[in-house]
CSV table of C-alpha atoms in Angstrom, one decimal:
chain,number,residue,atom,x,y,z
M,16,MET,CA,0.0,0.0,0.0
M,17,LYS,CA,1.4,3.4,-1.0
M,18,PHE,CA,0.9,6.6,1.0
M,19,ASP,CA,-0.3,9.5,-1.1
M,20,PRO,CA,1.3,12.7,0.3
M,21,SER,CA,-0.5,15.2,-2.0
M,22,ILE,CA,-2.7,17.9,-0.5
M,23,PRO,CA,-6.3,18.1,-1.5
M,24,GLU,CA,-7.5,21.3,-3.1
M,25,ASP,CA,-9.4,23.7,-0.9
M,26,GLY,CA,-13.0,24.1,-1.4
M,27,ILE,CA,-15.6,21.5,-0.8
M,28,ASN,CA,-15.9,22.0,2.9
M,29,VAL,CA,-16.2,25.8,2.6
M,30,SER,CA,-18.9,27.5,0.6
M,31,ARG,CA,-17.6,30.1,-1.9
M,32,THR,CA,-20.4,32.6,-1.2
M,33,HIS,CA,-19.0,35.9,-0.3
M,34,PRO,CA,-19.9,36.7,3.3
M,35,LEU,CA,-21.1,40.2,2.4
M,36,ARG,CA,-23.4,38.7,-0.2
M,37,GLU,CA,-24.7,36.3,2.5
M,38,ALA,CA,-25.1,39.2,4.9
M,39,LEU,CA,-27.0,41.3,2.4
M,40,LEU,CA,-29.4,38.4,1.6
M,41,LEU,CA,-30.1,37.6,5.2
M,42,VAL,CA,-30.5,41.2,6.3
M,43,GLY,CA,-32.7,42.0,3.4
M,44,GLY,CA,-34.8,38.9,4.0
M,45,VAL,CA,-35.3,39.6,7.7
M,46,ALA,CA,-36.1,43.2,7.1
M,47,ALA,CA,-38.5,42.4,4.3
M,48,ILE,CA,-40.4,39.8,6.3
M,49,ALA,CA,-40.5,42.1,9.4
M,50,ILE,CA,-41.9,44.9,7.3
M,51,ALA,CA,-44.5,42.6,5.6
M,52,VAL,CA,-45.6,41.2,9.0
M,53,ALA,CA,-45.7,44.6,10.6
M,54,VAL,CA,-47.8,46.1,7.8
M,55,ALA,CA,-50.1,43.1,7.7
M,56,ALA,CA,-50.6,43.3,11.5
M,57,ALA,CA,-51.3,47.0,11.2
M,58,VAL,CA,-53.8,46.5,8.4
M,59,ALA,CA,-55.5,43.7,10.4
M,60,VAL,CA,-55.7,45.8,13.5
M,61,ASP,CA,-57.1,48.7,11.5
M,62,LEU,CA,-59.8,46.4,10.2
M,63,VAL,CA,-60.7,45.0,13.7
M,64,ALA,CA,-60.3,48.0,15.9
M,65,PRO,CA,-63.4,50.0,14.7
M,66,HIS,CA,-65.6,47.0,15.5
M,67,ILE,CA,-64.6,46.6,19.1
M,68,PRO,CA,-67.6,47.6,21.2
M,69,ILE,CA,-67.0,50.7,23.4
M,70,GLU,CA,-68.5,49.0,26.4
M,71,LEU,CA,-66.0,46.2,26.1
M,72,GLU,CA,-63.2,48.6,25.7
M,73,VAL,CA,-64.3,50.5,28.8
M,74,ARG,CA,-64.7,47.3,30.8
M,75,LEU,CA,-61.4,45.9,29.8
M,76,PHE,CA,-59.4,49.0,30.5
M,77,SER,CA,-61.2,50.6,33.4
M,78,GLY,CA,-58.7,51.4,36.1
M,79,TRP,CA,-55.7,51.0,33.9
M,80,PHE,CA,-55.0,54.6,33.2
M,81,ASP,CA,-57.2,56.8,35.3
M,82,ARG,CA,-55.4,57.7,38.5
M,83,GLY,CA,-57.9,56.2,40.9
M,84,VAL,CA,-58.3,59.3,43.0
M,85,GLU,CA,-58.2,58.6,46.7
M,86,ALA,CA,-61.1,60.1,48.7
M,87,ASP,CA,-58.8,62.4,50.8
M,88,GLU,CA,-56.6,63.4,48.0
M,89,ALA,CA,-57.0,67.0,46.7
M,90,VAL,CA,-58.1,67.0,43.1
M,91,ASP,CA,-55.8,69.1,40.9
M,92,PRO,CA,-57.9,72.2,40.1
M,93,ARG,CA,-56.5,72.2,36.6
M,94,GLU,CA,-58.2,68.9,36.1
M,95,GLN,CA,-61.6,70.4,36.6
M,96,SER,CA,-61.1,73.3,34.1
M,97,LEU,CA,-59.7,70.8,31.6
M,98,ALA,CA,-62.7,68.6,32.0
M,99,LYS,CA,-65.0,71.6,31.5
M,100,LEU,CA,-63.2,72.5,28.3
M,101,LEU,CA,-63.2,68.9,27.2
M,102,GLY,CA,-66.9,68.7,27.8
M,103,ARG,CA,-67.5,71.8,25.6
M,104,MET,CA,-65.4,70.3,22.8
M,105,ALA,CA,-67.0,66.8,23.1
M,106,GLY,CA,-70.4,68.6,22.9
M,107,HIS,CA,-69.7,69.2,19.2
M,108,TRP,CA,-69.4,65.4,18.7
M,109,PRO,CA,-73.0,64.4,19.4
M,110,GLU,CA,-72.6,60.7,18.8
M,111,ASN,CA,-69.7,60.5,21.3
M,112,PRO,CA,-70.1,57.2,23.2
M,113,TYR,CA,-67.3,57.8,25.8
M,114,ALA,CA,-67.4,59.2,29.3
M,115,PHE,CA,-64.1,60.9,29.2
M,116,GLU,CA,-61.7,61.4,32.1
M,117,ILE,CA,-58.8,63.7,32.3
M,118,ALA,CA,-55.4,62.7,33.8
M,119,ILE,CA,-52.5,65.2,34.3
M,120,TRP,CA,-49.1,63.5,34.2
M,121,ASP,CA,-46.2,65.1,35.9
M,122,ILE,CA,-43.9,64.9,32.9
M,123,PRO,CA,-41.9,68.0,31.6
M,124,GLU,CA,-42.2,67.0,27.9
M,125,PRO,CA,-45.3,68.6,26.3
M,126,ASN,CA,-47.6,65.8,25.2
M,127,ALA,CA,-51.1,64.5,25.3
M,128,VAL,CA,-52.3,60.9,24.9
M,129,ALA,CA,-55.6,59.2,24.2
M,130,LEU,CA,-55.7,56.0,26.3
M,131,PRO,CA,-58.0,53.0,26.1
M,132,GLY,CA,-61.2,53.4,28.2
M,133,GLY,CA,-61.7,57.1,27.5
M,134,VAL,CA,-58.8,58.7,29.4
M,135,ILE,CA,-57.1,61.7,28.0
M,136,ALA,CA,-53.7,62.3,29.7
M,137,VAL,CA,-52.1,65.7,29.4
M,138,THR,CA,-48.6,66.4,30.7
M,139,ASP,CA,-47.5,69.3,32.9
M,140,GLY,CA,-45.1,70.3,30.2
M,141,LEU,CA,-48.0,70.8,27.8
M,142,LEU,CA,-50.1,72.8,30.2
M,143,GLU,CA,-47.2,75.1,31.0
M,144,ASN,CA,-46.6,75.8,27.3
M,145,VAL,CA,-50.0,76.5,25.9
M,146,GLU,CA,-50.8,80.2,25.7
M,147,SER,CA,-54.5,80.3,25.1
M,148,GLU,CA,-57.6,78.3,25.7
M,149,ASN,CA,-57.9,77.7,21.9
M,150,GLU,CA,-54.6,75.9,21.8
M,151,LEU,CA,-55.6,73.6,24.6
M,152,ALA,CA,-59.0,73.1,23.0
M,153,PHE,CA,-57.3,72.0,19.8
M,154,VAL,CA,-55.2,69.5,21.7
M,155,LEU,CA,-58.2,68.0,23.3
M,156,GLY,CA,-60.1,68.0,20.0
M,157,HIS,CA,-57.1,66.2,18.4
M,158,GLU,CA,-57.3,63.5,21.2
M,159,LEU,CA,-61.1,63.3,20.7
M,160,GLY,CA,-60.3,62.6,17.0
M,161,HIS,CA,-58.1,59.7,18.1
M,162,PHE,CA,-61.0,58.3,20.1
M,163,ARG,CA,-63.4,58.7,17.2
M,164,ASN,CA,-61.1,56.8,14.9
M,165,ARG,CA,-60.3,54.3,17.7
M,166,ASP,CA,-56.6,55.1,17.1
M,167,HIS,CA,-55.8,54.4,20.8
M,168,LEU,CA,-56.8,50.8,20.2
M,169,ARG,CA,-55.0,50.6,16.9
M,170,GLY,CA,-51.8,51.8,18.5
M,171,LEU,CA,-52.2,49.2,21.2
M,172,GLY,CA,-53.1,46.4,18.8
M,173,ARG,CA,-50.2,47.2,16.5
M,174,GLY,CA,-47.9,47.2,19.6
M,175,ILE,CA,-49.2,43.8,20.6
M,176,ALA,CA,-49.0,42.3,17.1
M,177,PHE,CA,-45.5,43.7,16.8
M,178,SER,CA,-44.3,42.2,20.1
M,179,LEU,CA,-45.6,38.8,19.0
M,180,LEU,CA,-43.6,39.2,15.8
M,181,LEU,CA,-40.5,40.0,17.8
M,182,VAL,CA,-41.0,37.0,20.1
M,183,ALA,CA,-41.4,34.8,17.0
M,184,VAL,CA,-38.1,36.1,15.6
M,185,GLY,CA,-36.4,35.9,19.0
M,186,VAL,CA,-37.3,32.2,19.3
M,187,GLY,CA,-35.6,31.5,16.0
M,188,GLY,CA,-32.7,33.9,15.9
M,189,SER,CA,-30.2,35.9,17.8
M,190,SER,CA,-30.7,39.3,19.5
M,191,SER,CA,-29.2,41.1,16.5
M,192,ALA,CA,-32.0,39.6,14.4
M,193,VAL,CA,-34.6,40.8,16.8
M,194,GLU,CA,-33.1,44.3,16.8
M,195,LEU,CA,-33.1,44.3,13.0
M,196,ALA,CA,-36.7,43.1,12.8
M,197,SER,CA,-37.8,45.6,15.4
M,198,LEU,CA,-36.2,48.5,13.5
M,199,ALA,CA,-37.6,47.4,10.2
M,200,GLY,CA,-41.1,46.9,11.7
M,201,GLN,CA,-41.1,50.2,13.5
M,202,PHE,CA,-40.1,51.9,10.3
M,203,ALA,CA,-42.9,50.2,8.5
M,204,GLN,CA,-45.5,51.2,11.0
M,205,ARG,CA,-44.6,54.9,11.2
M,206,GLY,CA,-46.7,55.6,8.2
M,207,PHE,CA,-49.8,54.4,10.0
M,208,ASP,CA,-49.1,56.6,13.0
M,209,ARG,CA,-48.6,59.6,10.7
M,210,ASP,CA,-51.9,59.1,8.9
M,211,GLN,CA,-53.7,58.8,12.2
M,212,GLU,CA,-52.2,62.1,13.4
M,213,ILE,CA,-53.3,63.9,10.3
M,214,GLU,CA,-56.9,62.5,10.7
M,215,ALA,CA,-57.0,63.4,14.3
M,216,ASP,CA,-55.8,67.0,13.5
M,217,ARG,CA,-58.6,67.2,11.0
M,218,PHE,CA,-61.2,66.3,13.6
M,219,GLY,CA,-59.7,68.5,16.2
M,220,LEU,CA,-59.8,71.4,13.8
M,221,ALA,CA,-63.4,70.8,13.0
M,222,LEU,CA,-64.3,70.8,16.7
M,223,LEU,CA,-62.3,74.0,17.1
M,224,ALA,CA,-64.1,75.7,14.3
M,225,ALA,CA,-67.5,74.6,15.7
M,226,GLU,CA,-66.6,75.9,19.2
M,227,TYR,CA,-65.1,79.3,18.4
M,228,GLY,CA,-66.1,79.9,14.8
M,229,HIS,CA,-62.5,80.1,13.8
M,230,VAL,CA,-59.4,77.8,14.1
M,231,SER,CA,-57.0,80.3,15.5
M,232,GLY,CA,-54.7,78.6,18.1
M,233,ALA,CA,-54.2,75.3,16.3
M,234,GLU,CA,-51.2,76.7,14.3
M,235,ALA,CA,-49.9,78.7,17.2
M,236,PHE,CA,-49.7,75.6,19.3
M,237,PHE,CA,-47.3,73.9,16.9
M,238,GLU,CA,-45.4,77.0,16.1
M,239,HIS,CA,-43.9,77.3,19.6
M,240,LEU,CA,-43.5,73.5,20.1
M,241,PRO,CA,-40.3,73.0,18.1
M,242,GLU,CA,-38.2,75.0,20.6
M,243,LEU,CA,-39.4,72.7,23.3
M,244,GLY,CA,-38.8,69.2,21.9
M,245,GLY,CA,-35.6,70.1,20.1
M,246,PRO,CA,-35.7,70.5,16.3
M,247,LEU,CA,-35.7,67.5,14.0
M,248,ASP,CA,-34.5,68.1,10.5
M,249,GLY,CA,-34.6,66.4,7.2
M,250,GLU,CA,-36.6,63.6,5.5
M,251,LEU,CA,-35.6,60.8,7.8
M,252,ALA,CA,-36.5,62.9,10.9
M,253,SER,CA,-39.9,63.5,9.4
M,254,TYR,CA,-40.5,59.8,8.8
M,255,TYR,CA,-39.0,58.8,12.1
M,256,SER,CA,-41.0,60.9,14.4
M,257,THR,CA,-44.3,59.4,15.4
M,258,HIS,CA,-46.0,62.7,14.9
M,259,PRO,CA,-45.4,64.5,11.6
M,260,LEU,CA,-42.9,67.3,11.8
M,261,ASN,CA,-44.4,70.4,13.2
M,262,ALA,CA,-43.7,72.4,10.1
M,263,ASP,CA,-45.4,69.7,7.9
M,264,ARG,CA,-48.3,69.7,10.3
M,265,ILE,CA,-48.8,73.4,10.3
M,266,GLN,CA,-48.8,73.2,6.5
M,267,ALA,CA,-51.4,70.4,6.6
M,268,LEU,CA,-53.6,72.3,9.0
M,269,ARG,CA,-53.6,75.4,6.8
M,270,GLY,CA,-54.5,73.3,3.9
M,271,MET,CA,-57.5,71.7,5.8
M,272,ALA,CA,-58.6,75.1,7.1
M,273,HIS,CA,-58.5,76.6,3.6
M,274,GLU,CA,-60.4,73.6,2.2
M,275,MET,CA,-63.2,73.8,4.7
M,276,GLY,CA,-63.3,77.6,4.7
M,277,TRP,CA,-62.3,77.9,8.4
M,278,GLU,CA,-60.9,81.3,9.4
M,279,LEU,CA,-57.3,81.0,10.6
M,280,ARG,CA,-57.3,84.3,12.4
M,281,GLY,CA,-59.6,85.1,15.3
M,282,GLU,CA,-59.7,86.2,18.9
M,283,ARG,CA,-58.2,83.7,21.3
M,284,GLN,CA,-59.6,83.1,24.8
M,285,PRO,CA,-57.2,83.5,27.7
M,286,LEU,CA,-56.4,80.5,29.8
M,287,LEU,CA,-58.4,80.3,33.0
M,288,SER,CA,-57.1,78.7,36.2
M,289,LEU,CA,-54.5,76.6,34.4
M,290,SER,CA,-51.5,78.1,36.0
M,291,PRO,CA,-49.5,75.4,37.9
M,292,ALA,CA,-51.4,74.2,40.9
M,293,ARG,CA,-48.5,74.1,43.3
R,16,MET,CA,-32.5,60.4,16.7
R,17,VAL,CA,-29.6,60.0,19.2
R,18,GLU,CA,-31.2,56.9,20.5
R,19,LEU,CA,-31.6,55.5,17.0
R,20,GLY,CA,-27.9,56.3,16.3
R,21,VAL,CA,-26.9,54.4,19.4
R,22,ARG,CA,-29.1,51.5,18.6
R,23,LEU,CA,-28.1,51.3,15.0
R,24,GLY,CA,-24.6,52.8,15.0
R,25,ILE,CA,-22.8,50.8,17.6
R,26,PRO,CA,-23.8,47.4,16.3
R,27,LEU,CA,-23.1,48.5,12.8
R,28,ALA,CA,-19.7,49.8,13.6
R,29,LEU,CA,-18.9,46.6,15.4
R,30,LEU,CA,-20.1,44.6,12.4
R,31,VAL,CA,-17.9,46.5,10.0
R,32,LEU,CA,-14.9,46.2,12.3
R,33,ALA,CA,-15.5,42.5,12.9
R,34,TYR,CA,-15.9,41.9,9.2
R,35,PHE,CA,-12.5,43.4,8.3
R,36,THR,CA,-10.6,42.0,11.3
R,37,GLY,CA,-12.3,38.6,10.8
R,38,ALA,CA,-11.5,38.5,7.1
R,39,ALA,CA,-7.8,39.5,7.8
R,40,VAL,CA,-7.4,36.9,10.5
R,41,GLU,CA,-9.0,34.2,8.4
R,42,ARG,CA,-6.8,35.0,5.4
R,43,ARG,CA,-3.6,34.8,7.5
R,44,HIS,CA,-4.7,31.6,9.2
R,45,TYR,CA,-5.4,29.9,5.9
R,46,ALA,CA,-2.0,31.0,4.5
R,47,SER,CA,-0.3,29.5,7.5
R,48,ILE,CA,-2.4,26.3,7.4
R,49,ARG,CA,-1.5,25.8,3.7
R,50,GLU,CA,2.2,26.4,4.3
R,51,ARG,CA,2.3,23.8,7.1
R,52,GLU,CA,0.2,21.3,5.2
R,53,LEU,CA,2.8,21.4,2.5
R,54,ARG,CA,5.6,21.1,5.0
R,55,TRP,CA,4.2,18.1,6.9
R,56,ARG,CA,2.6,16.4,3.9
R,57,SER,CA,5.0,13.5,4.0
R,58,VAL,CA,4.0,12.6,7.5
R,59,PRO,CA,1.1,10.1,7.2
R,60,ALA,CA,-1.8,10.8,9.5
R,61,ILE,CA,-4.2,8.0,8.7
R,62,THR,CA,-7.5,6.7,10.2
R,63,PHE,CA,-6.7,3.0,10.2
R,64,ARG,CA,-7.1,1.5,13.6
R,65,SER,CA,-4.0,-0.6,13.2
R,66,VAL,CA,-0.7,-0.1,11.4
R,67,PRO,CA,-0.3,-1.4,7.9
R,68,PRO,CA,1.3,-4.9,7.9
R,69,SER,CA,4.5,-3.7,6.2
R,70,TRP,CA,5.3,-1.1,8.9
R,71,LYS,CA,7.7,-2.3,11.5
R,72,VAL,CA,6.7,-0.3,14.6
R,73,THR,CA,9.4,0.2,17.3
R,74,GLU,CA,7.7,2.7,19.6
R,75,CYS,CA,4.2,4.3,19.9
R,76,THR,CA,2.4,6.9,22.0
R,77,LEU,CA,-0.8,8.8,22.3
R,78,ILE,CA,-0.6,12.1,20.7
R,79,THR,CA,-3.0,15.1,20.6
R,80,GLY,CA,-3.3,18.4,18.8
R,81,SER,CA,-6.0,20.8,19.7
R,82,VAL,CA,-7.1,24.3,18.8
R,83,VAL,CA,-9.6,26.7,20.4
R,84,ILE,CA,-11.0,29.2,17.9
R,85,SER,CA,-13.4,32.1,18.4
R,86,VAL,CA,-16.4,33.2,16.5
R,87,ASP,CA,-16.3,36.8,15.4
R,88,TYR,CA,-19.2,39.3,15.8
R,89,PHE,CA,-19.9,39.3,12.1
R,90,LYS,CA,-20.0,35.6,11.7
R,91,ARG,CA,-22.2,35.3,14.8
R,92,PHE,CA,-24.5,37.9,13.3
R,93,LEU,CA,-24.8,36.0,10.0
R,94,ALA,CA,-25.4,32.7,11.9
R,95,GLY,CA,-28.1,34.3,14.0
R,96,LEU,CA,-30.0,35.5,10.9
R,97,ARG,CA,-29.4,32.1,9.3
R,98,ALA,CA,-31.1,30.5,12.3
R,99,ILE,CA,-34.4,32.1,11.2
R,100,PHE,CA,-34.4,30.8,7.7
R,101,GLY,CA,-32.4,27.6,8.0
R,102,GLY,CA,-29.9,26.3,5.5
R,103,ARG,CA,-26.1,26.1,5.5
R,104,ILE,CA,-24.4,28.3,8.1
R,105,LYS,CA,-21.8,29.3,5.5
R,106,ALA,CA,-20.2,31.8,7.9
R,107,TYR,CA,-19.2,28.9,10.2
R,108,GLU,CA,-18.0,26.5,7.5
R,109,SER,CA,-14.6,28.3,7.1
R,110,LEU,CA,-14.3,28.6,10.9
R,111,LEU,CA,-14.7,24.8,11.4
R,112,ASP,CA,-12.6,24.0,8.4
R,113,ARG,CA,-9.7,26.1,9.8
R,114,ALA,CA,-10.1,24.5,13.2
R,115,ARG,CA,-10.0,21.0,11.9
R,116,ARG,CA,-7.0,21.6,9.7
R,117,GLU,CA,-5.1,23.5,12.4
R,118,ALA,CA,-5.7,20.7,14.9
R,119,LEU,CA,-4.3,18.1,12.4
R,120,MET,CA,-1.3,20.3,11.7
R,121,ARG,CA,-0.5,20.6,15.4
R,122,LEU,CA,-0.9,16.9,15.7
R,123,LYS,CA,1.6,16.2,13.0
R,124,GLN,CA,4.0,18.9,14.2
R,125,LYS,CA,4.1,17.5,17.7
R,126,ALA,CA,4.6,13.9,16.3
R,127,VAL,CA,7.5,15.1,14.1
R,128,GLU,CA,9.1,17.1,16.9
R,129,ARG,CA,9.1,14.0,19.1
R,130,GLY,CA,10.7,11.9,16.4
R,131,TYR,CA,7.7,9.9,15.3
R,132,HIS,CA,7.2,9.0,11.7
R,133,ALA,CA,3.4,8.6,11.3
R,134,ILE,CA,0.1,8.7,13.2
R,135,VAL,CA,-2.5,6.1,12.9
R,136,ASN,CA,-6.1,5.9,14.2
R,137,VAL,CA,-6.5,9.6,13.9
R,138,ARG,CA,-9.8,11.0,15.3
R,139,LEU,CA,-11.3,14.4,15.5
R,140,GLU,CA,-13.5,15.7,18.2
R,141,THR,CA,-15.4,19.0,18.3
R,142,CYS,CA,-16.6,20.7,21.4
R,143,ARG,CA,-18.5,24.0,21.5
R,144,MET,CA,-17.8,26.4,24.2
R,145,ALA,CA,-20.9,28.2,25.5
R,146,ASN,CA,-20.9,31.8,26.6
R,147,ALA,CA,-21.4,31.8,30.4
R,148,ARG,CA,-23.7,34.8,30.2
R,149,ASN,CA,-26.0,33.4,27.5
R,150,SER,CA,-25.7,29.7,26.9
R,151,GLU,CA,-27.5,30.0,23.6
R,152,SER,CA,-24.7,31.7,21.8
R,153,ILE,CA,-21.3,30.2,21.1
R,154,ALA,CA,-18.1,31.8,22.5
R,155,GLY,CA,-15.9,29.5,20.4
R,156,LEU,CA,-15.1,26.0,19.7
R,157,GLU,CA,-12.4,23.5,20.3
R,158,VAL,CA,-11.3,20.9,17.8
R,159,LEU,CA,-9.1,18.1,19.2
R,160,ALA,CA,-7.2,15.7,17.0
R,161,PHE,CA,-5.7,12.6,18.5
R,162,GLY,CA,-4.1,9.4,17.4
R,163,THR,CA,-1.3,6.9,18.0
R,164,ALA,CA,2.1,8.2,16.8
R,165,VAL,CA,4.4,5.4,15.8
R,166,LYS,CA,8.2,5.2,15.2
R,167,LEU,CA,9.1,2.9,12.4
R,168,ARG,CA,12.3,0.9,11.7
R,169,ASN,CA,11.6,1.2,8.0
R,170,ALA,CA,10.4,4.8,8.0
R,171,PRO,CA,8.4,5.7,4.8
């Protein structure tokens, strides 16, 4: 028996695919699937959310977001004036099925949120930065618009659907795959959020016009917000923020007002009893 | 935006870095493996359980050669994505190929340095080393080559 000392050629045990090609293929695949699933989930949620009965929503979420005021706890006086203003705005939405509640959150960033069960949360930061009743009325009208379109449920549903997607990816892959899928999915769902904001703006503007006879204050609100949140610039920033860029939004508001024949100028009402409670 | 930059930027920078360092390390390792494969090619390392009848063995001993090799961040990233779709984990093929060949070369080198002429009954074992923090991911792997080195009166 003879020993063959030759060395075999390299190759059969190692694939010749370039690692970068492999990376591109895999990253593209994960991103494409995540986007497709995120969009499918968002569309499915959009179809289902409007059909969830309000009674069921209220029953499911009662006590989740309202602050459950203790009997001996002093009620923030701002809450009462906000509730009054909210009542006036909701009065222009006759088919409103909710019994709304106001919550004031001790958060410095100006923001307002529509929460399942009929709770509208407003931050301290927002209350300190509005300059007229009209601006606040527009914010509340905007949140009422979210309730009318059941956006608060959609946001929640999309979040849940998306978490399930991430769990599914996490079971099969590494944390980097989860991160990748989460980025791609978030990116895909931004568009849905933006459309909702525009629609809620439209509703808020209609309520504002019905209440005051003009829509002054809506623009003003956004005009002095950029200094607060820190400016975001460029295309990516616009797509990346949940809410459309303030400048874009002002533009859209003007368009809507023009379209509906609502007056952009008008006398604004001063704020009553909304100075910080402390 | 800052948060996005951190979430996206740091892993991306690590990936790019790992790709280039990983590729350079692999290229150099392969060059060294080929050079030694040429140098030791006349030393038979065979898988027979016994020596061929024509060999006159004067001495024998157990001999081992092993290597511990690490997975780089880029390869681990690719393998993680591959785990979703299934299929050949191409990123790990070259890693294991290098480890097996390196272990064999160390086996041969050790045998030659100790004056042995050949190695019979060569076996390869692979052992994965799990990360302590997260046992799902691999920190690296060991390939152990072992066999019986023999000294021959009539060396080939």
